[in-house]
Coordinates of C-alpha atoms in Angstrom, one line a residue:
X1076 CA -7.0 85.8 -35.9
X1077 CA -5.1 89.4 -35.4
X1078 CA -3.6 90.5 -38.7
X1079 CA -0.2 90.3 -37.2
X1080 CA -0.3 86.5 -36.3
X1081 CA 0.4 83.5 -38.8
X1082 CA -1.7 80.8 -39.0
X1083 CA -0.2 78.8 -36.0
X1084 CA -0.5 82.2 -33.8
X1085 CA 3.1 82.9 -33.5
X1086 CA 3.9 86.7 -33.9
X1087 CA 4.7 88.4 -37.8
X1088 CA 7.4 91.1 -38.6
X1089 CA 5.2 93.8 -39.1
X1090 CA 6.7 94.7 -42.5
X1091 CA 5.1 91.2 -43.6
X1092 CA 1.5 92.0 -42.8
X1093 CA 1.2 95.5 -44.6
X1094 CA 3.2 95.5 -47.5
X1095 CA 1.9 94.4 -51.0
X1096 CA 1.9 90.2 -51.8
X1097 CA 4.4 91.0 -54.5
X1098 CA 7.0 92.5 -52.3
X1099 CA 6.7 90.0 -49.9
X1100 CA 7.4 87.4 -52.5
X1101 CA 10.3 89.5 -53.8
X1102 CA 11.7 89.5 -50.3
X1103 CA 11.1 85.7 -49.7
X1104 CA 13.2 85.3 -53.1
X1105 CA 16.2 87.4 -51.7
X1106 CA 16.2 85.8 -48.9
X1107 CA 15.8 82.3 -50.7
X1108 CA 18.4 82.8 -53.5
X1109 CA 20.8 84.3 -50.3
X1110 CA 20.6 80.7 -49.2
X1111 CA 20.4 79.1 -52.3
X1112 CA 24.3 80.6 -53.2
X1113 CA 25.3 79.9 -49.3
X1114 CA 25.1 76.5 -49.6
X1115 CA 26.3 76.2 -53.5
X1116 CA 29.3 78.1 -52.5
X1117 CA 30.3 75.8 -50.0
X1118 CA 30.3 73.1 -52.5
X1119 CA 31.8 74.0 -55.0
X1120 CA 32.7 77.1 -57.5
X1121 CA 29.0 77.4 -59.4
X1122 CA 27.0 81.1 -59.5
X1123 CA 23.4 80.4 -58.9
X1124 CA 22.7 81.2 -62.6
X1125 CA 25.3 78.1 -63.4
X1126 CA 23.4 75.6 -60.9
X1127 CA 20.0 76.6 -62.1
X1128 CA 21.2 76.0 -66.1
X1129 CA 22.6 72.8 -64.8
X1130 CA 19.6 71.6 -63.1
X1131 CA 17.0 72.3 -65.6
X1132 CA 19.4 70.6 -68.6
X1133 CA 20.7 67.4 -66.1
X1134 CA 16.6 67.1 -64.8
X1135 CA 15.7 66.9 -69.4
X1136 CA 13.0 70.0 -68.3
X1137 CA 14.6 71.5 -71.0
X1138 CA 17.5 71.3 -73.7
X1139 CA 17.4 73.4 -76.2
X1140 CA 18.7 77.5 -75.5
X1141 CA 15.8 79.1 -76.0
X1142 CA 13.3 76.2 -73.7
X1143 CA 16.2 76.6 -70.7
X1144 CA 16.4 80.3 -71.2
X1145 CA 12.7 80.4 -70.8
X1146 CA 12.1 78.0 -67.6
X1147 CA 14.4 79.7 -65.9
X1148 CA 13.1 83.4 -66.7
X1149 CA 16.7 84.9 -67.5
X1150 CA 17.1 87.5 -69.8
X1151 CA 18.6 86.7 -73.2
X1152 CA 22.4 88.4 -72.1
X1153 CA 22.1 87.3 -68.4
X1154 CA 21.4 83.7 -70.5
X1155 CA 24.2 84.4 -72.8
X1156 CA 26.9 85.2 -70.0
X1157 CA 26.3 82.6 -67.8
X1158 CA 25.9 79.8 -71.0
X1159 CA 29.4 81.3 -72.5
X1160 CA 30.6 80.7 -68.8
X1161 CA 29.3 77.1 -68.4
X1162 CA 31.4 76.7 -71.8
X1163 CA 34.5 77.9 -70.6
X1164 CA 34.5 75.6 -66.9
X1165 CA 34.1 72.8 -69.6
X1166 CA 30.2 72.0 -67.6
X1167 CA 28.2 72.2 -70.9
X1168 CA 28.6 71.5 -74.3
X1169 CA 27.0 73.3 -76.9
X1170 CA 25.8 72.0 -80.3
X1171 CA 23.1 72.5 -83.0
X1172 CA 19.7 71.7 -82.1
X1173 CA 18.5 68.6 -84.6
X1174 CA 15.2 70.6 -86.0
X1175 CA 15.8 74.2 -85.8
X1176 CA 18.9 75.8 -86.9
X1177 CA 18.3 78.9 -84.7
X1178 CA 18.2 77.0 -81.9
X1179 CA 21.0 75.0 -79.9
X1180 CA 21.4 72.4 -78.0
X1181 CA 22.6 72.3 -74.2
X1182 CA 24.2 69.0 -72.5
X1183 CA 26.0 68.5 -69.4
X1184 CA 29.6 67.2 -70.1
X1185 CA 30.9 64.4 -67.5
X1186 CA 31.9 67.3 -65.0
X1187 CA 28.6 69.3 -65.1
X1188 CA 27.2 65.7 -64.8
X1189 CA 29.8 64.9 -61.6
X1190 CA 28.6 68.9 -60.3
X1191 CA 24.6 68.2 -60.7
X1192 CA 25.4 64.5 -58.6
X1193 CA 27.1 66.6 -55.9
X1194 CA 25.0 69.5 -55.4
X1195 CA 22.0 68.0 -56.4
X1196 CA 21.3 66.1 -53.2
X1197 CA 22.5 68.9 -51.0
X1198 CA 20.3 71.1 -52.9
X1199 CA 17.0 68.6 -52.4
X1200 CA 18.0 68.4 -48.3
X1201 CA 17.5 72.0 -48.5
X1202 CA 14.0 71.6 -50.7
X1203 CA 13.1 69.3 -48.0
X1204 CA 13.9 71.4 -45.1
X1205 CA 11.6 74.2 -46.2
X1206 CA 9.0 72.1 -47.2
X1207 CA 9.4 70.4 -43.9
X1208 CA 8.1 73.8 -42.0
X1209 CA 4.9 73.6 -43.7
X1210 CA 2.1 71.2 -42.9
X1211 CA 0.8 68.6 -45.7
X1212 CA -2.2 71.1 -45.8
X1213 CA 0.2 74.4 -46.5
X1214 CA 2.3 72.3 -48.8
X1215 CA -0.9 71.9 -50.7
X1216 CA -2.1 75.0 -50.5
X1217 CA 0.7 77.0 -51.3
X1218 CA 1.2 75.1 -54.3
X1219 CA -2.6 75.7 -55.7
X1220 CA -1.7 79.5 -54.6
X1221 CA 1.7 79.8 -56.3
X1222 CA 0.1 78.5 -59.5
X1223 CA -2.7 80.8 -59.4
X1224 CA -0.9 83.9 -58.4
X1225 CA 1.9 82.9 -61.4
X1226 CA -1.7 83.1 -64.0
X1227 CA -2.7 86.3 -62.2
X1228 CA 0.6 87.5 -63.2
X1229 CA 0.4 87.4 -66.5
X1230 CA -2.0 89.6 -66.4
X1231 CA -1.7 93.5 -67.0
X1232 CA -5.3 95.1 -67.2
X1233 CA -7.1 94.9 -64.0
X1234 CA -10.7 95.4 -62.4
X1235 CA -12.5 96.1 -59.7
X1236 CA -12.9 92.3 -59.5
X1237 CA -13.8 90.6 -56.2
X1238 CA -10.9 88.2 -55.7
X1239 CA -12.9 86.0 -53.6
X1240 CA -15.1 84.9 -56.8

């Protein structure tokens, strides 16, 4: 198949067939997080930062500041701001964490709960809609891919290795 063709034949922006994987990811991310804040800001007054805190803490991934900080990759003052203003729109409550004092603990009060029930769905149609423009076997693959290329990333001294072994 010609380099500038996706699997199903149809056509590719050139700027998606030469540039590096990670910018291509980068640029999918923009694009996806563009989306991602359309449709939250059409229901409802949540920052992307604010949904993502309130879906990790309302789905139990994790509680605890430092575990939600962590899933969600934000930087400890990007974490800080957006917690602080989470506080203040009364969506979370903050308290101590039961076995580590330098830790605390994050819970959705009734109207983060009432927010995660509204945009929650939405937010799944949306999961399912770009889901739905892969095939079984892509949805498959990409996951297997995503997880080794999030490995691969983690590391930071490279080789002449042959990716293909």
């Amino acid at each position: 198949m010609p380099r500038d063709r996706d699997g199903n034949g149809e056509r590719l922006d050139p700027i998606e067939t030469f540039l590096p994987l990670a910018y291509q990811i980068h640029q999918l991310d923009l694009k996806l997080a563009a989306q991602a804040r359309s449709v939250i800001a059409g229901h409802g007054g949540l920052s992307l930062p604010q949904w993502r805190v309130l879906r990790v803490i309302g789905m139990r991934v994790a509680t605890s500041s430092t575990a939600v900080r962590k899933s969600l990759g934000f930087d400890k003052s990007q974490f800080s701001k957006t917690v602080s203003s989470m506080v203040e729109a009364d969506l979370i409550r903050v308290g101590p964490h039961a076995r580590d004092r330098r830790q605390s603990e994050l819970n959705l009060t009734p109207k983060g709960q009432a927010a995660l029930d509204q945009l929650g769905p939405v937010l799944d149609d949306r999961n399912k809609h770009l889901l739905a423009t892969l095939s079984p076997t892509e949805r498959k693959v990409i996951a297997t891919a995503l997880a080794k290329l999030s490995r691969a990333a983690e590391i930071t001294e490279f080789d002449n290795e042959d990716p293909e072994t």
